[in-house]
Amino acid sequence: MRATTITRAAAAAALAAAVLAGCGLGGTEKKSLAGKDSLVIGVKEDQPALGVKRPDGTYEGFDVDVATYIAGRLGVPKSRITWRTTNSSVREEALAKGTVDMIVATYSITPKRKMKVTFGGPYYVAHQDTFVRADAASIRDVRDLKDKRICEVRGSNSWRRVIEERKVAAKPVTVDTYGACMDALAAGRLDAVSTDDLILAGFAAGRPGRMINAPFTDEKYGVGLRKGDLKGCEEVNRAITAMYQDGTAERLLTKWFGKSGLKLTTSVPQFEGCT
Ligand code: GLU
């Protein structure tokens, strides 16, 4: 019977260790997104049709609507969401520090980011394209960006797609946001802004210039979560599936991008899997 006693003691010790390690019972920092009754959500503030901070401090856009829907499915009403501007360069850090609970901000799932972030989704797959001034007839393809000044947004992946992945020797000009890129393009400090077609379409509606219509990547827009929150991730994926099944995704895509001329995909994207 001694063996049984020892086994019981070992089991109790293992259980205590698991509890101390925070297996679902730790402090708020380790709490899954799935169990929260209010949420801080990171979005962009200067990307028309995706994430915009209005003068009155409220936010609007496709990402804001998607995040509101997901939060609702997780049991958090709009009134218990706090929105926080989260630029490209601070996304991973904001999740790691817990200053936001989730990020819905044109945030592409990439292998490098997956090392630091758990991604739900994707909730949409965009494609990188390029926006130029109306007089730039010679830029028709990503290869034509060689020796051209393109925008490098800190923490964003788009300039890497051109220079590192496509090996096109463009000249990056660094700024903090895509709004700043568009201003620099209009002022003649840049020759092109190459990034997701949804972002460019949002800006194009209010500015002169044109999209070259030569998409060359898949940008899987993920819902960024604290690394390791697999339970939260699975709930987010269930919410995204419901968003497509109940017609909300199609309604929101039409609401924000219906007039853009982009070919919109209204079937649920292939999920990456929660890791
Ligand atoms: N989707 C790209 C990325 O996540 C560009 C847009 C952005 O930086 O928010 O890097």
Coordinates of C-alpha atoms and ligand atoms in Angstrom, one line a residue:
M1 CA 0.0 0.0 0.0
R2 CA 3.0 2.2 0.4
A3 CA 3.4 2.4 -3.3
T4 CA -0.1 3.7 -3.7
T5 CA 0.5 6.4 -1.1
I6 CA 3.7 7.6 -2.9
T7 CA 1.8 7.6 -6.2
R8 CA -1.0 9.7 -4.7
A9 CA 1.5 12.1 -3.1
A10 CA 3.3 12.5 -6.5
A11 CA 0.0 13.1 -8.2
A12 CA -0.9 15.8 -5.7
A13 CA 2.4 17.5 -6.1
A14 CA 2.1 17.4 -9.9
L15 CA -1.3 19.0 -9.7
A16 CA -0.1 21.7 -7.3
A17 CA 2.8 22.4 -9.7
A18 CA 0.4 22.7 -12.6
V19 CA -1.8 25.1 -10.7
L20 CA 1.1 27.2 -9.8
A21 CA 2.3 27.2 -13.4
G22 CA -0.9 29.0 -14.2
C23 CA -2.8 26.3 -16.2
G24 CA -5.9 28.4 -16.6
L25 CA -5.9 29.5 -12.9
G26 CA -3.1 32.1 -12.9
G27 CA -3.4 35.8 -12.7
T28 CA -5.2 38.1 -15.1
E29 CA -2.1 38.3 -17.4
K30 CA -2.4 34.6 -18.2
K31 CA -6.2 34.6 -18.5
S32 CA -7.5 33.5 -21.9
L33 CA -9.3 36.0 -24.1
A34 CA -12.2 33.5 -23.9
G35 CA -12.9 34.2 -20.3
K36 CA -12.8 38.0 -20.2
D37 CA -15.9 40.2 -19.7
S38 CA -14.3 43.3 -21.2
L39 CA -11.7 43.7 -23.9
V40 CA -9.0 46.1 -25.1
I41 CA -8.7 45.8 -28.8
G42 CA -5.9 47.1 -30.9
V43 CA -6.8 48.7 -34.3
K44 CA -5.3 51.2 -36.7
E45 CA -6.4 54.8 -36.6
D46 CA -5.5 56.2 -40.0
Q47 CA -6.4 53.5 -42.5
P48 CA -9.7 54.6 -44.2
A49 CA -12.3 51.8 -44.4
L50 CA -10.2 49.6 -42.1
G51 CA -9.4 51.4 -38.9
V52 CA -10.0 55.2 -38.5
K53 CA -10.2 57.2 -35.3
R54 CA -12.9 59.8 -35.8
P55 CA -12.5 63.3 -34.3
D56 CA -14.9 62.3 -31.4
G57 CA -12.5 59.6 -30.4
T58 CA -14.6 56.6 -31.7
Y59 CA -13.2 54.2 -34.2
E60 CA -14.7 52.9 -37.5
G61 CA -13.8 50.5 -40.3
F62 CA -13.9 46.9 -41.5
D63 CA -11.4 45.8 -38.9
V64 CA -13.4 47.6 -36.1
D65 CA -16.6 45.9 -37.3
V66 CA -14.9 42.5 -37.5
A67 CA -13.4 42.9 -34.0
T68 CA -16.8 44.0 -32.6
Y69 CA -18.5 40.9 -34.1
I70 CA -15.8 38.6 -32.7
A71 CA -16.0 40.2 -29.3
G72 CA -19.8 39.9 -29.3
R73 CA -19.5 36.2 -30.1
L74 CA -17.1 35.9 -27.1
G75 CA -19.8 37.5 -24.9
V76 CA -18.3 41.0 -24.8
P77 CA -20.8 43.7 -25.9
K78 CA -19.6 46.9 -27.7
S79 CA -20.0 48.9 -24.5
R80 CA -17.3 46.8 -22.9
I81 CA -14.7 47.3 -25.6
T82 CA -11.9 49.8 -25.3
W83 CA -10.2 50.6 -28.6
R84 CA -6.5 51.3 -28.7
T85 CA -4.5 52.6 -31.7
T86 CA -1.9 50.0 -32.4
N87 CA 0.6 50.9 -35.2
S88 CA 2.5 48.2 -37.1
S89 CA 5.7 48.6 -35.0
V90 CA 4.1 48.0 -31.6
R91 CA 1.8 45.0 -32.3
E92 CA 3.8 42.1 -31.0
E93 CA 5.0 44.2 -28.0
A94 CA 1.4 45.3 -27.1
L95 CA 0.2 41.6 -27.0
A96 CA 3.3 40.4 -25.0
K97 CA 2.9 43.2 -22.5
G98 CA -0.9 42.8 -22.3
T99 CA -1.7 46.4 -23.1
V100 CA -4.2 44.9 -25.6
D101 CA -6.1 41.7 -25.5
M102 CA -6.4 41.2 -29.2
I103 CA -5.4 43.0 -32.4
V104 CA -7.4 43.3 -35.5
A105 CA -5.3 45.7 -37.6
T106 CA -4.4 44.5 -41.1
Y107 CA -2.1 42.2 -39.3
S108 CA -0.7 39.6 -41.7
I109 CA 0.1 36.1 -40.3
T110 CA 3.8 35.5 -41.1
P111 CA 6.1 32.7 -39.9
K112 CA 8.3 35.2 -38.0
R113 CA 5.3 36.8 -36.2
K114 CA 3.9 33.4 -35.3
M115 CA 6.9 32.9 -33.1
K116 CA 5.7 35.7 -30.8
V117 CA 1.9 35.8 -31.4
T118 CA -1.0 33.3 -31.6
F119 CA -3.1 34.1 -34.6
G120 CA -6.8 33.4 -35.0
G121 CA -8.1 33.3 -38.5
P122 CA -7.3 34.6 -41.1
Y123 CA -10.6 36.5 -41.2
Y124 CA -9.7 37.8 -44.7
V125 CA -7.0 37.3 -47.3
A126 CA -5.8 40.5 -48.9
H127 CA -3.2 40.8 -51.7
Q128 CA -0.3 43.2 -51.9
D129 CA -0.6 45.8 -54.7
T130 CA 1.0 49.1 -55.5
F131 CA -0.4 52.7 -55.5
V132 CA 1.3 55.4 -57.6
R133 CA 0.7 59.0 -58.6
A134 CA -1.5 59.4 -61.7
D135 CA 1.5 60.4 -63.8
A136 CA 3.6 57.3 -63.0
A137 CA 2.8 55.3 -66.2
S138 CA 6.1 53.4 -66.1
I139 CA 5.2 51.5 -62.9
R140 CA 3.1 48.5 -63.9
D141 CA 4.5 45.6 -61.9
V142 CA 6.4 45.1 -58.6
R143 CA 9.6 44.7 -60.7
D144 CA 9.2 48.3 -61.9
L145 CA 9.9 49.4 -58.3
K146 CA 13.6 48.9 -58.9
D147 CA 15.4 52.2 -57.9
K148 CA 12.1 53.7 -57.0
R149 CA 11.4 55.3 -53.5
I150 CA 8.9 53.1 -51.8
C151 CA 7.3 53.4 -48.3
E152 CA 8.7 51.4 -45.4
V153 CA 6.3 51.5 -42.5
R154 CA 8.1 50.5 -39.3
G155 CA 7.1 47.0 -38.2
S156 CA 5.1 46.4 -41.4
N157 CA 5.9 43.5 -43.7
S158 CA 5.0 45.1 -47.1
W159 CA 8.4 46.6 -47.9
R160 CA 10.0 43.3 -47.1
R161 CA 7.8 41.6 -49.7
V162 CA 9.3 43.8 -52.4
I163 CA 12.9 44.1 -51.3
E164 CA 13.7 40.9 -49.4
E165 CA 11.2 38.4 -50.9
R166 CA 11.0 39.7 -54.5
K167 CA 14.6 41.0 -54.4
V168 CA 13.6 44.2 -56.1
A169 CA 16.2 46.9 -55.3
A170 CA 13.7 49.6 -54.4
K171 CA 14.8 52.5 -52.1
P172 CA 12.8 52.4 -48.8
V173 CA 11.7 55.6 -47.1
T174 CA 10.8 55.0 -43.5
V175 CA 7.7 56.3 -41.8
D176 CA 5.3 55.2 -39.0
T177 CA 1.9 54.7 -40.7
Y178 CA 0.3 54.1 -44.1
G179 CA -1.4 57.5 -43.8
A180 CA 2.1 59.0 -43.7
C181 CA 3.0 57.0 -46.8
M182 CA 0.1 58.4 -48.7
D183 CA 1.0 62.0 -47.6
A184 CA 4.6 61.4 -48.7
L185 CA 3.5 60.1 -52.1
A186 CA 1.3 63.1 -52.7
A187 CA 4.1 65.4 -51.7
G188 CA 6.5 63.8 -54.1
R189 CA 8.8 62.3 -51.5
L190 CA 7.9 58.7 -52.6
D191 CA 7.3 57.1 -56.0
A192 CA 5.0 54.3 -54.8
V193 CA 3.2 52.8 -51.8
S194 CA 3.2 49.0 -52.1
T195 CA 1.0 47.3 -49.5
D196 CA -2.3 45.3 -49.1
D197 CA -5.0 46.1 -51.7
L198 CA -7.6 46.7 -48.9
I199 CA -5.4 49.4 -47.4
L200 CA -4.7 51.0 -50.8
A201 CA -8.4 50.8 -51.8
G202 CA -9.4 52.6 -48.6
F203 CA -7.0 55.5 -49.3
A204 CA -7.7 55.5 -53.1
A205 CA -11.3 56.6 -52.5
G206 CA -10.2 60.0 -51.3
R207 CA -7.0 60.7 -53.2
P208 CA -5.6 61.2 -56.7
G209 CA -3.4 58.4 -58.1
R210 CA -4.0 54.8 -59.1
M211 CA -3.6 51.3 -58.1
I212 CA -1.5 49.4 -60.7
N213 CA -3.7 46.2 -60.3
A214 CA -0.8 43.8 -60.2
P215 CA -1.3 41.8 -56.9
F216 CA 1.6 39.6 -55.9
T217 CA 1.1 38.1 -52.4
D218 CA -1.5 36.6 -50.1
E219 CA -1.9 38.6 -46.9
K220 CA -3.7 36.5 -44.4
Y221 CA -5.2 38.9 -41.9
G222 CA -5.0 37.3 -38.5
V223 CA -6.5 38.2 -35.1
G224 CA -3.4 38.7 -33.0
L225 CA -3.6 37.1 -29.5
R226 CA -1.2 36.6 -26.6
K227 CA 1.2 33.8 -27.5
G228 CA -0.2 30.5 -26.2
D229 CA -3.8 31.5 -25.8
L230 CA -5.1 28.5 -27.8
K231 CA -8.5 28.5 -26.2
G232 CA -9.0 32.1 -27.1
C233 CA -7.8 31.4 -30.6
E234 CA -10.2 28.5 -31.1
E235 CA -13.1 30.7 -29.9
V236 CA -12.0 33.4 -32.3
N237 CA -12.0 30.9 -35.2
R238 CA -15.5 29.7 -34.3
A239 CA -16.6 33.4 -34.3
I240 CA -15.0 34.0 -37.7
T241 CA -16.8 30.9 -39.1
A242 CA -20.1 32.2 -37.8
M243 CA -19.4 35.6 -39.3
Y244 CA -19.1 34.1 -42.8
Q245 CA -22.0 31.7 -42.3
D246 CA -24.5 34.2 -41.1
G247 CA -23.7 36.7 -43.9
T248 CA -22.0 39.3 -41.7
A249 CA -18.7 39.0 -43.5
E250 CA -20.3 39.6 -46.9
R251 CA -22.3 42.5 -45.5
L252 CA -19.2 44.2 -44.0
L253 CA -17.0 43.7 -47.0
T254 CA -19.7 45.2 -49.2
K255 CA -20.3 48.1 -46.7
W256 CA -16.6 49.1 -46.6
F257 CA -15.2 47.9 -50.0
G258 CA -18.3 47.5 -52.2
K259 CA -17.5 50.5 -54.3
S260 CA -13.7 49.9 -54.5
G261 CA -13.7 47.7 -57.6
L262 CA -11.8 45.0 -55.7
K263 CA -12.8 41.4 -56.2
L264 CA -14.1 40.5 -52.7
T265 CA -14.0 36.9 -51.4
T266 CA -17.0 36.1 -49.3
S267 CA -16.3 32.4 -48.4
V268 CA -14.6 31.6 -45.1
P269 CA -10.8 31.6 -45.4
Q270 CA -8.7 28.5 -44.8
F271 CA -7.6 28.8 -41.1
E272 CA -4.0 28.6 -40.1
G273 CA -4.6 26.6 -37.0
C274 CA -4.0 27.8 -33.5
T275 CA -0.3 27.5 -32.4
Ligands
GLU1 N1 -0.5 43.4 -43.7 C1 0.8 44.0 -43.7 C2 1.5 43.7 -42.4 O1 0.9 43.2 -41.5 C3 0.8 45.5 -44.0 C4 -0.2 46.3 -43.2 C5 0.3 46.6 -41.8 O2 1.4 46.7 -41.4 O3 -0.6 46.8 -40.9 O4 2.7 43.9 -42.3

